[in-house]
Coordinates of C-alpha atoms (C1' of nucleotides) in Angstrom, one line a residue:
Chain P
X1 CA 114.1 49.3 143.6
X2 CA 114.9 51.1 140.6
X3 CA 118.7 50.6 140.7
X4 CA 118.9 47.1 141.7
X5 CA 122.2 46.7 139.8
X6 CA 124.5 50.1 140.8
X7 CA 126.3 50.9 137.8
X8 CA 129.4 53.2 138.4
X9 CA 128.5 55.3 135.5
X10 CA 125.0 55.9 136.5
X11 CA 126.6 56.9 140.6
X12 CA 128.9 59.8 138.9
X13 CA 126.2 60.6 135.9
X14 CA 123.7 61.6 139.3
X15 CA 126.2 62.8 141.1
X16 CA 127.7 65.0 138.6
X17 CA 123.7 65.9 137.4
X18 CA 123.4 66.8 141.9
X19 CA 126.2 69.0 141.4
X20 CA 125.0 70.7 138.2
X21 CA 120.9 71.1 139.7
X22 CA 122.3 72.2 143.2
X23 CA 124.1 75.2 141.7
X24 CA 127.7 73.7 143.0
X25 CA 128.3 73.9 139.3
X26 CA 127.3 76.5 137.6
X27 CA 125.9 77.3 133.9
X28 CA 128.7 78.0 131.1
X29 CA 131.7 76.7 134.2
X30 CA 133.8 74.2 132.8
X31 CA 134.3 71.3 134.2
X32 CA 137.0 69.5 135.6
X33 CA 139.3 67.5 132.8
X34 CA 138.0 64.3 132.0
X35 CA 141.3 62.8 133.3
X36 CA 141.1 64.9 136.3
X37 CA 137.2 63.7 137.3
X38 CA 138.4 60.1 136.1
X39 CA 141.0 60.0 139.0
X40 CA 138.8 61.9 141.4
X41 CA 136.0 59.4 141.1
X42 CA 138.3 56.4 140.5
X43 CA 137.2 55.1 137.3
X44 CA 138.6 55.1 134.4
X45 CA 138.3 57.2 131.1
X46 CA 135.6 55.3 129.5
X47 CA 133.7 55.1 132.2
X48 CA 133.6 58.8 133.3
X49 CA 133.0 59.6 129.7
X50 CA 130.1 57.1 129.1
X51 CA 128.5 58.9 132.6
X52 CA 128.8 62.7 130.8
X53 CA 127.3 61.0 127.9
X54 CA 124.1 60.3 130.2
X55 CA 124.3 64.1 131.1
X56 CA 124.6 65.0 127.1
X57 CA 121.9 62.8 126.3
X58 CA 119.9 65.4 129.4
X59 CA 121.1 68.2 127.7
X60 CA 123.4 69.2 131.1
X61 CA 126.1 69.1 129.7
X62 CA 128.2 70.4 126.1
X63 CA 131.6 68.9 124.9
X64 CA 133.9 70.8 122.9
X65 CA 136.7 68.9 121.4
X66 CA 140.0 70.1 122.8
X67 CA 138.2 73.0 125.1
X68 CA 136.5 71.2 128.3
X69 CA 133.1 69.9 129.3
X70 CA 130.6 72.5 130.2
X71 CA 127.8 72.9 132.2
X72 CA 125.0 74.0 129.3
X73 CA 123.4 77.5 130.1
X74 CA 119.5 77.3 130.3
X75 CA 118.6 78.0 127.0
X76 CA 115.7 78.7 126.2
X77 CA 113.3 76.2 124.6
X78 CA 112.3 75.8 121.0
X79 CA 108.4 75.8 120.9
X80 CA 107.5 74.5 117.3
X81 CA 103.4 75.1 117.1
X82 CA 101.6 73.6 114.6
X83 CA 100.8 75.5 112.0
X84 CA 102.8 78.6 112.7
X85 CA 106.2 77.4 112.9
X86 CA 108.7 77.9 115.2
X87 CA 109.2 81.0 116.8
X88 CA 105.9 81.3 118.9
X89 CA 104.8 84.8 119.1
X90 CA 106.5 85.4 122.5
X91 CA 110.1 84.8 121.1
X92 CA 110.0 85.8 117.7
X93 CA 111.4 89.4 118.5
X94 CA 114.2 87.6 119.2
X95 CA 117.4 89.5 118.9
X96 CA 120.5 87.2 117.9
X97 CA 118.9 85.7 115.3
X98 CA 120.5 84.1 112.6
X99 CA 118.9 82.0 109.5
X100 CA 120.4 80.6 106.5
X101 CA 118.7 79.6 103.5
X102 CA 119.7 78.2 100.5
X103 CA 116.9 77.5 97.8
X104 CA 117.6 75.3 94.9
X105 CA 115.2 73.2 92.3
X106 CA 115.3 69.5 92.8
X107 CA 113.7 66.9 91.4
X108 CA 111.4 64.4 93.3
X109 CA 113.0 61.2 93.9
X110 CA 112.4 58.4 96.8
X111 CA 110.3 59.8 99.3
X112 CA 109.9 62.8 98.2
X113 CA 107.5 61.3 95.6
X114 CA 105.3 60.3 98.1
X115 CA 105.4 62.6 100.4
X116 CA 103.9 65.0 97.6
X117 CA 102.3 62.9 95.4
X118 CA 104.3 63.3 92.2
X119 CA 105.8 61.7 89.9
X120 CA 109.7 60.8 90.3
X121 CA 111.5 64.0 88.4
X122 CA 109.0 66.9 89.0
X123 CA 110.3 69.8 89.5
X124 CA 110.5 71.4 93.2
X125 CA 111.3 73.7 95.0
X126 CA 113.8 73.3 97.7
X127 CA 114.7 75.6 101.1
X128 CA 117.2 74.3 103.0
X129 CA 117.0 76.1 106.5
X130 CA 119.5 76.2 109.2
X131 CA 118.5 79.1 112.3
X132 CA 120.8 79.2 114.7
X133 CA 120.4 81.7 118.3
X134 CA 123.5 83.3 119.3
X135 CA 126.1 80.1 119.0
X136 CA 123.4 77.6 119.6
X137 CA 121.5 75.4 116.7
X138 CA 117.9 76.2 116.8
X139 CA 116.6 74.3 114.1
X140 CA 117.3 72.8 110.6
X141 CA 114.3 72.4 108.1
X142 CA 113.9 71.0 104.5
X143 CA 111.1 72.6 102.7
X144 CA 109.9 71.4 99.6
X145 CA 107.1 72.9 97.3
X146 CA 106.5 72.2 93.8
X147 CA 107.9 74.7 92.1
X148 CA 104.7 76.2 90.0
X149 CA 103.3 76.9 93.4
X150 CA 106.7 78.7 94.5
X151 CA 106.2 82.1 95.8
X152 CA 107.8 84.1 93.1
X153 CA 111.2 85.6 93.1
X154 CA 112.2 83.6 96.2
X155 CA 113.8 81.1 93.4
X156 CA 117.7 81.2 92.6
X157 CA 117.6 84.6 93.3
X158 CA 118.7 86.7 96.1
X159 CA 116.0 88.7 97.3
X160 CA 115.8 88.3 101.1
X161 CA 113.8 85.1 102.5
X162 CA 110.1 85.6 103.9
X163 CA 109.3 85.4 107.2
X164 CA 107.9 82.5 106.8
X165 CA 110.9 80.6 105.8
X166 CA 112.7 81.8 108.8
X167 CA 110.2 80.3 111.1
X168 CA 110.2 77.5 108.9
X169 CA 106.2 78.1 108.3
X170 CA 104.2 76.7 106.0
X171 CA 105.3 78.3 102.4
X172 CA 103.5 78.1 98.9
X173 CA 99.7 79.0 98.6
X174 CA 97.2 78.7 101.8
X175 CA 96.4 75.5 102.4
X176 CA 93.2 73.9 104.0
X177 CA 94.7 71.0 105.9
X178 CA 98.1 70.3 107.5
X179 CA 98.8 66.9 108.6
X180 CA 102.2 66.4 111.4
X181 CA 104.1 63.8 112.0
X182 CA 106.3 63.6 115.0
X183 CA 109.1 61.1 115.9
X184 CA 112.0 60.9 117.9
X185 CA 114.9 59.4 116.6
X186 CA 118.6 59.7 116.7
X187 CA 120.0 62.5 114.6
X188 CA 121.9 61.3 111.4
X189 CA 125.7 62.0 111.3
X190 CA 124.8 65.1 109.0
X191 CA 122.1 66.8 111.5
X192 CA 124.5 65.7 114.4
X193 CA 127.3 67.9 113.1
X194 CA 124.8 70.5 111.5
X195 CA 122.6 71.3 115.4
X196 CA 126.0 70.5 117.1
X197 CA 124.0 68.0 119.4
X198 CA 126.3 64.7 119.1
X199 CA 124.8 61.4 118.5
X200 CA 124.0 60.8 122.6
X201 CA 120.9 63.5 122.3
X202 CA 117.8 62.7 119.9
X203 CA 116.4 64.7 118.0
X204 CA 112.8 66.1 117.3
X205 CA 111.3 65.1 113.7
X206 CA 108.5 66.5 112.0
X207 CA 107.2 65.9 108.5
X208 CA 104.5 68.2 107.6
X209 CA 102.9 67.6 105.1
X210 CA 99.9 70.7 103.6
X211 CA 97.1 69.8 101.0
X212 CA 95.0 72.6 99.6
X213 CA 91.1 72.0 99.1
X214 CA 91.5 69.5 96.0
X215 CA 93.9 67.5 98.1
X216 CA 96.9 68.4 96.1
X217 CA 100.4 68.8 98.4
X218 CA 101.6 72.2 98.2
X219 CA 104.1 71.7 100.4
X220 CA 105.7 68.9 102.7
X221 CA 108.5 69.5 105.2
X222 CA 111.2 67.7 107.3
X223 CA 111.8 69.4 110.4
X224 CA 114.4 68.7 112.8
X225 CA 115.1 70.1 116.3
X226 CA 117.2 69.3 119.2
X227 CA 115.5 66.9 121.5
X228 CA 117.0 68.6 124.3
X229 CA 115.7 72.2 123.5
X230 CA 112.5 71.6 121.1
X231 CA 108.9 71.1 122.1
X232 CA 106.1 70.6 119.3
X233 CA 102.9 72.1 120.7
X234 CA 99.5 71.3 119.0
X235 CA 96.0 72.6 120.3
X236 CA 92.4 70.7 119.2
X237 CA 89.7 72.5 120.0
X238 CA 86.4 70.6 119.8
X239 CA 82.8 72.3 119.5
X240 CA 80.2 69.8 120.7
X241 CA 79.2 67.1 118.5
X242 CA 82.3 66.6 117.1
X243 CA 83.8 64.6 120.0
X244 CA 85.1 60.7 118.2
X245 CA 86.0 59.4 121.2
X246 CA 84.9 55.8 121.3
X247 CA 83.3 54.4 124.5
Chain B
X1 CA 132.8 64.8 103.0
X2 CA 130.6 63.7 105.6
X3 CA 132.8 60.6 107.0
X4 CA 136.5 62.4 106.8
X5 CA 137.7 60.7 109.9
X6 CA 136.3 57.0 109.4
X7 CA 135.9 55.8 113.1
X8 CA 136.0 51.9 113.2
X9 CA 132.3 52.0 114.7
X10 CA 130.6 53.4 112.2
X11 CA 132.5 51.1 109.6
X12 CA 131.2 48.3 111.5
X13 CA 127.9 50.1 111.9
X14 CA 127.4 50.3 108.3
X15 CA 128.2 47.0 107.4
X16 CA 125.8 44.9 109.4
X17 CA 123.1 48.0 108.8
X18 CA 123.7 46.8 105.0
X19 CA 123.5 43.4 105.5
X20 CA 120.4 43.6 107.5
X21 CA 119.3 45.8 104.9
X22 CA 120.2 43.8 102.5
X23 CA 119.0 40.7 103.8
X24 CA 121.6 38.6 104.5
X25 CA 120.9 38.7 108.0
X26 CA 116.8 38.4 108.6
X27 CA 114.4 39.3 110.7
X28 CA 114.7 37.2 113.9
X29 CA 118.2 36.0 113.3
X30 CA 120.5 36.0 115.7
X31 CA 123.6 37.6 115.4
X32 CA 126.8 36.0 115.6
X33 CA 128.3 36.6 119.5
X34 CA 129.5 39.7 119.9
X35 CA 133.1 38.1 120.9
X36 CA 132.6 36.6 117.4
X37 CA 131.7 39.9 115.6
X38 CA 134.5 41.7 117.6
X39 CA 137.3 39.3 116.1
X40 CA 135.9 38.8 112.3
X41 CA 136.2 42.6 112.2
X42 CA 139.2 42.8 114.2
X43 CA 137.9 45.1 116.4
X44 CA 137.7 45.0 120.5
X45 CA 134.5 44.0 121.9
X46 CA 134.1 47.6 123.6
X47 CA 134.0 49.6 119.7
X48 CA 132.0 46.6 118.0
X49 CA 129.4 47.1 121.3
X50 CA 129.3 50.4 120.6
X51 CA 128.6 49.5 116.7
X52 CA 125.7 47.5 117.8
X53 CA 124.9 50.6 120.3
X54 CA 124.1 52.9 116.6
X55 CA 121.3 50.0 115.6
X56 CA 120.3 49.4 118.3
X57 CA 119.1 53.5 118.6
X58 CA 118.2 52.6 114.7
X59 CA 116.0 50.0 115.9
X60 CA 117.6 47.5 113.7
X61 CA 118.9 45.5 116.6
X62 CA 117.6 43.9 119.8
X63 CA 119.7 42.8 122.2
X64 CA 118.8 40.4 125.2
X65 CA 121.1 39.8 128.0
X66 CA 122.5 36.0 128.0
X67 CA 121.3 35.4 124.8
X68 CA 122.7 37.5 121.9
X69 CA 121.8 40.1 119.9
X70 CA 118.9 39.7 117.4
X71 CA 117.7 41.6 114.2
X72 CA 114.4 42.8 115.1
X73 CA 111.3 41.6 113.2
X74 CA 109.8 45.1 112.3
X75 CA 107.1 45.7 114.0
X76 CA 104.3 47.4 113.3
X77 CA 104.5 51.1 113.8
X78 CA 102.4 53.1 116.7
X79 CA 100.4 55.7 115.7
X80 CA 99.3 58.1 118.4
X81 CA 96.6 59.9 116.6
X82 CA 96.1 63.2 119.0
X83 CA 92.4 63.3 120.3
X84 CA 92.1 59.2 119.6
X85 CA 94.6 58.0 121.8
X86 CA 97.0 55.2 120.0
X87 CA 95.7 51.9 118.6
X88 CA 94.8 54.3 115.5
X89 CA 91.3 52.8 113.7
X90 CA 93.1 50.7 111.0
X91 CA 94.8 48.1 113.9
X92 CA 92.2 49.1 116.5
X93 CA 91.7 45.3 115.7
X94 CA 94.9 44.0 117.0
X95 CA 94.2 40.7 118.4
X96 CA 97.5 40.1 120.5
X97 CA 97.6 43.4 122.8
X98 CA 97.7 43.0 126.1
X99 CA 97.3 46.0 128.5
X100 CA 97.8 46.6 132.3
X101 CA 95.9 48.9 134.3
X102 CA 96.5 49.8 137.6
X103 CA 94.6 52.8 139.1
X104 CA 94.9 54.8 142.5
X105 CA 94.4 57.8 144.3
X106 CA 97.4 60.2 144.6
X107 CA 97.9 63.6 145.4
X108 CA 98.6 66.1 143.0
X109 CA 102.2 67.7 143.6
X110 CA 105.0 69.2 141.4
X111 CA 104.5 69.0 137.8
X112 CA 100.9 67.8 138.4
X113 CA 99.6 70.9 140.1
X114 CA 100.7 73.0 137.8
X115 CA 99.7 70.6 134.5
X116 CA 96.5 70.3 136.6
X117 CA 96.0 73.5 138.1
X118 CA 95.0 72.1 141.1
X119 CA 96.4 73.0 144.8
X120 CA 98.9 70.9 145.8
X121 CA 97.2 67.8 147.9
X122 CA 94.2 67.6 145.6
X123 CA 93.2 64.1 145.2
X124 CA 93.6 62.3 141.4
X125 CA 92.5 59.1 140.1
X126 CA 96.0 58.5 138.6
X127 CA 95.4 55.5 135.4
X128 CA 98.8 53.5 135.0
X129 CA 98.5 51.5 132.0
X130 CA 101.7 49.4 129.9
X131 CA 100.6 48.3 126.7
X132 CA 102.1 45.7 125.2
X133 CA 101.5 44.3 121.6
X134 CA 102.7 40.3 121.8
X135 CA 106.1 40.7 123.6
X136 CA 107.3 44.1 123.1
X137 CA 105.9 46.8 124.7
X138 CA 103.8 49.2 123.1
X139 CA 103.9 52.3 125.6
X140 CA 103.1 53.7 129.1
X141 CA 101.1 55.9 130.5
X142 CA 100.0 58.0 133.1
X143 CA 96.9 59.7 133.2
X144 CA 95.4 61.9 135.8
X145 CA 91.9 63.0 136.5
X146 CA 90.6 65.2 139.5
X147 CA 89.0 62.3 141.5
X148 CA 85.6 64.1 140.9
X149 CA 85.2 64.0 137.4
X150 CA 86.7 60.4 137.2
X151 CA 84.1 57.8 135.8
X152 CA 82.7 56.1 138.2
X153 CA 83.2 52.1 139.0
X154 CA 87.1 52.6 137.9
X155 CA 88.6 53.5 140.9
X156 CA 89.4 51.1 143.7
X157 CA 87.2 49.0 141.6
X158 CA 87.5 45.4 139.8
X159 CA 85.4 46.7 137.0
X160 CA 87.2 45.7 133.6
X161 CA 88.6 49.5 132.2
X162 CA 86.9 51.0 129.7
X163 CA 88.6 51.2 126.0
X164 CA 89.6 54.4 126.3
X165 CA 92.1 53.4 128.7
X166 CA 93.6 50.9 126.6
X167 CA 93.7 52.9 124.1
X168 CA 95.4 56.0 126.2
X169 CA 92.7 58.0 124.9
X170 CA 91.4 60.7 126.9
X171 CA 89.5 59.8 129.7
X172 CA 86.6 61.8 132.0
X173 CA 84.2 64.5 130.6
X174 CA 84.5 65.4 127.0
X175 CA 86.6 68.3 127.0
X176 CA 86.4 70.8 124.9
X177 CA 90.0 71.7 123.9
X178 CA 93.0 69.8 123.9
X179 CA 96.8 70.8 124.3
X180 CA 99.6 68.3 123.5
X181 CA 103.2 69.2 123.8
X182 CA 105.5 66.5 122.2
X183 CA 109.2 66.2 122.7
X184 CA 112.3 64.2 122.3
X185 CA 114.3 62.4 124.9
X186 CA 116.3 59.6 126.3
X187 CA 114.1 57.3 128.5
X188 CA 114.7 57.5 132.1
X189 CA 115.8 54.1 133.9
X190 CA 112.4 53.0 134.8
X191 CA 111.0 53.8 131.3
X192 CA 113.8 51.8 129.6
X193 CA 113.6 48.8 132.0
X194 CA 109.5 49.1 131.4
X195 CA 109.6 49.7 127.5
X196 CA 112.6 47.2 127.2
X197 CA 114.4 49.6 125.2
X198 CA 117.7 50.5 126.1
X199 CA 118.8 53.6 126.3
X200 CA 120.8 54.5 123.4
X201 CA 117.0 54.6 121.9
X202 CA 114.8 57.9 122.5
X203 CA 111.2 58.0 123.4
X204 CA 108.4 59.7 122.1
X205 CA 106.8 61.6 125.0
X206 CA 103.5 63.3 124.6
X207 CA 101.9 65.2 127.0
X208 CA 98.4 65.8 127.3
X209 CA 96.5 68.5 128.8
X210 CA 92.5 68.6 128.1
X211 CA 90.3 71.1 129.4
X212 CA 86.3 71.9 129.6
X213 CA 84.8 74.7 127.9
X214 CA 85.2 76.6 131.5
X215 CA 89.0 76.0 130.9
X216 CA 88.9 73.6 134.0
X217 CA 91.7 70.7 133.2
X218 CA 89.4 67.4 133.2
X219 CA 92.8 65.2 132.4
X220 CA 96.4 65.8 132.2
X221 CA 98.5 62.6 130.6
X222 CA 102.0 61.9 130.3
X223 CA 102.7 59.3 127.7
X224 CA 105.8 58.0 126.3
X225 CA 106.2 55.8 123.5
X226 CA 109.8 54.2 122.1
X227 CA 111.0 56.4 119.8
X228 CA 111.8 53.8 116.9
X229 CA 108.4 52.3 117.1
X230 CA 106.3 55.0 117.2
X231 CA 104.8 58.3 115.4
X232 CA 102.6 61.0 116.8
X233 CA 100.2 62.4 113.7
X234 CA 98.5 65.6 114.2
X235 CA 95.8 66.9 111.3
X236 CA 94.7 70.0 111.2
X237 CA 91.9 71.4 109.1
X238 CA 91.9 75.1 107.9
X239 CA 88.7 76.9 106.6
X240 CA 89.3 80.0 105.0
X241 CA 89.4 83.2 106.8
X242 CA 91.4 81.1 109.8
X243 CA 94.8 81.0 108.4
X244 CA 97.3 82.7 110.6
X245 CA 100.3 82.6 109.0
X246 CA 102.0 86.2 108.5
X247 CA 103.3 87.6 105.7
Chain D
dC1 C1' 127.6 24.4 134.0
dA2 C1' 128.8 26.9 129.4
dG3 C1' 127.8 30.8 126.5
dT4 C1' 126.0 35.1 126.2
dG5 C1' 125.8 40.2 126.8
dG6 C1' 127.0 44.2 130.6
dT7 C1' 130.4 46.8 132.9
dC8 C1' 134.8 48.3 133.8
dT9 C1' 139.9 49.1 133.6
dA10 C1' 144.7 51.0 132.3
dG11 C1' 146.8 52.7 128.8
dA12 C1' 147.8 53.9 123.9
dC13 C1' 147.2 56.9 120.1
dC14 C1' 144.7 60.6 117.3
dA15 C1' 142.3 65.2 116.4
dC16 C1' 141.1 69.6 117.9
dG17 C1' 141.9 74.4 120.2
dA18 C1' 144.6 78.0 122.0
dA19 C1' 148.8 79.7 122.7
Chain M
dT1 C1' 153.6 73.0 121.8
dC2 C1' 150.4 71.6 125.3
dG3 C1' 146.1 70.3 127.2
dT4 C1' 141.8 69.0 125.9
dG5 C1' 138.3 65.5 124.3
dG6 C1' 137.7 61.2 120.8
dT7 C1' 138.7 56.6 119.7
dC8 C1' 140.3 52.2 120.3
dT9 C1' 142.4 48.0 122.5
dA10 C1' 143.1 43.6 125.3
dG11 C1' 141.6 41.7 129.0
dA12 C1' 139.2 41.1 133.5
dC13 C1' 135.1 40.3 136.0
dC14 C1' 129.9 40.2 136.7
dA15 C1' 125.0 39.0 135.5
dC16 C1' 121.6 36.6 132.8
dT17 C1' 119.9 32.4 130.1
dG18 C1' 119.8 28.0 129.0
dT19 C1' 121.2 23.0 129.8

DNA sequence: CAGTGGTCTAGACCACGAA
DNA sequence: TCGTGGTCTAGACCACTGT
């Protein structure tokens, strides 16, 4: 019932996907020329490609321009957990782990202002994080704090990055409440090139957003992950009595 | 630097996202045929479709077979507010939803034992509900309770579903913890065809795993949300002493 | 029925990567 | 240079919506 209306991209997308799950194809092989799997399944360019898009979109399969189509190795998956970060406890001795950061000072504009409740032109703060595992984009983060509440010496200088930025944590002073938003979205043509994902696989957006106890922001940040590799992972626990569910 | 090889899509893209933007084209409106559109910009149909592909994952477009494409009214946004369930307090009040319930009794298998911890065969009251919000569709879910703990009168049962249902909130015993993992994907062909989103748009999928204060799983959910109408917000309140974040 | 979007084709041309 | 994927075209045919 569900595919009332076979679509010859759909047929070779689950066939190819068959091959791939099955083992007939395995991780990191490259697959046949788009010209040659054209002919083989009798369709023509544009429809093959549109069927590996499907498989993209899954996360199956990786283009590289001018190299091949190639069956994606299991990677392993991005856990982002609340307030730690990414890089769960379980992972973070990973080896082949790069991260770049660049800090500069910007000044609030747009939705920055909101985000942290000041006024258009204050000074912040800015880490602009890119962590990559072995050739793979892990993650790309924008961290903003205003900049009184900058830890010191991180600032247009080049003493080595916290931890904290590298998981992309929460930086500036403790705070007492973090609020997360998640969304899913397709990734714009900068985070696209940046994660290496092209435009067929979402992405993974969180703004978070930390307020101390007098409800000042100390830091917001936009997060963005692969779709395809990135779980966000947040744990309530309620003592009794605190339960709001309505009846 | 961003746009060094101009690709006739996103040209085309970028115009009608500015005069939707813009307003020359309003909410509602129906956009010229896509025949039209293909020869004003002198482009084929197949690039100018895949121009209106880009809004359409924006959310900017709506297209409806035999009728033409549309720019879409924006809608309000979902919240999915994590122990609450959507339908957040402030349009708890929404006059035009309508939701569909359909309960049975299923045994658990796959993915579910292992959400559930449950042997395989177990019987569940399985909760699947579509919400929509006037004509477009709000989200789906599935919901699954060990038959015991379900509330009783629900199952097999006439009896009108309780709010909590409606609301995807969580349903049997108050549990005392709750785990949500939130990730980013392309719909599968059921979920588009349900959520009447195509599937150049991601989805928002959240699942849900509550448990009891013996660490017995009293409800494991799978929702999913379209990703350009919805947002998942997560709070979390630190007291002193609890912060975890390492130096 | 006419008009719309949905899918597909065969082939051209361009951009990238490895010789 | 060659083989790869990336983009685009002109046109055919099908499926859905309204009259």
């Amino acid at each position: 019932m569900t595919r009332s209306v076979p679509s010859r991209r759909h047929d070779i997308a689950d066939d190819l996907r068959h091959q791939i799950t099955t083992g007939h194809l395995k991780p990191g092989e490259r697959l046949p020329s788009e010209t040659d799997l054209a002919s083989r399944y009798k369709a023509s360019t544009v429809t093959l490609r549109s069927a590996l898009a499907v498989l993209q979109g899954e996360g199956l399969v990786e283009k590289i321009h001018g190299k091949g189509n190639f069956v994606r190795r299991p990677l392993r998956r991005i856990m982002y957990v609340s307030g730690w970060g990414t890089l769960d406890p379980w992972t973070a001795a990973e080896p082949a782990l790069r991260v770049t950061v660049r800090t500069a000072t910007v000044q609030a504009d747009g939705h920055l202002t909101t985000l942290l409740r000041v006024p258009t032109g204050s000074p912040l703060a800015e880490f602009f994080c890119v962590s990559h595992e072995g050739e793979s984009p892990h993650g790309l983060a924008r961290i903003y704090v205003p900049r009184d509440l900058a830890p010191a010496g991180v600032l247009d200088d080049e003493s080595p990055c916290p931890e904290a930025v590298k998981r992309f944590a929460v930086l500036g002073p403790p705070p007492a409440a973090i609020r997360e938003t998640v969304s899913a979205r397709p990734p714009t043509s900068d985070e696209s090139s940046t994660l290496r994902t092209n435009s067929a696989a979402p992405v993974l957006a969180v703004t978070r957003v930390a307020t101390d106890r007098t409800g000042r922001v100390v830091e917001a940040a936009l997060l963005v992950f692969p779709g395809d590799r990135a779980d966000a992972v947040f744990t309530t626990h309620h003592t009794p009595d605190e339960r709001q569910t309505a009846g």
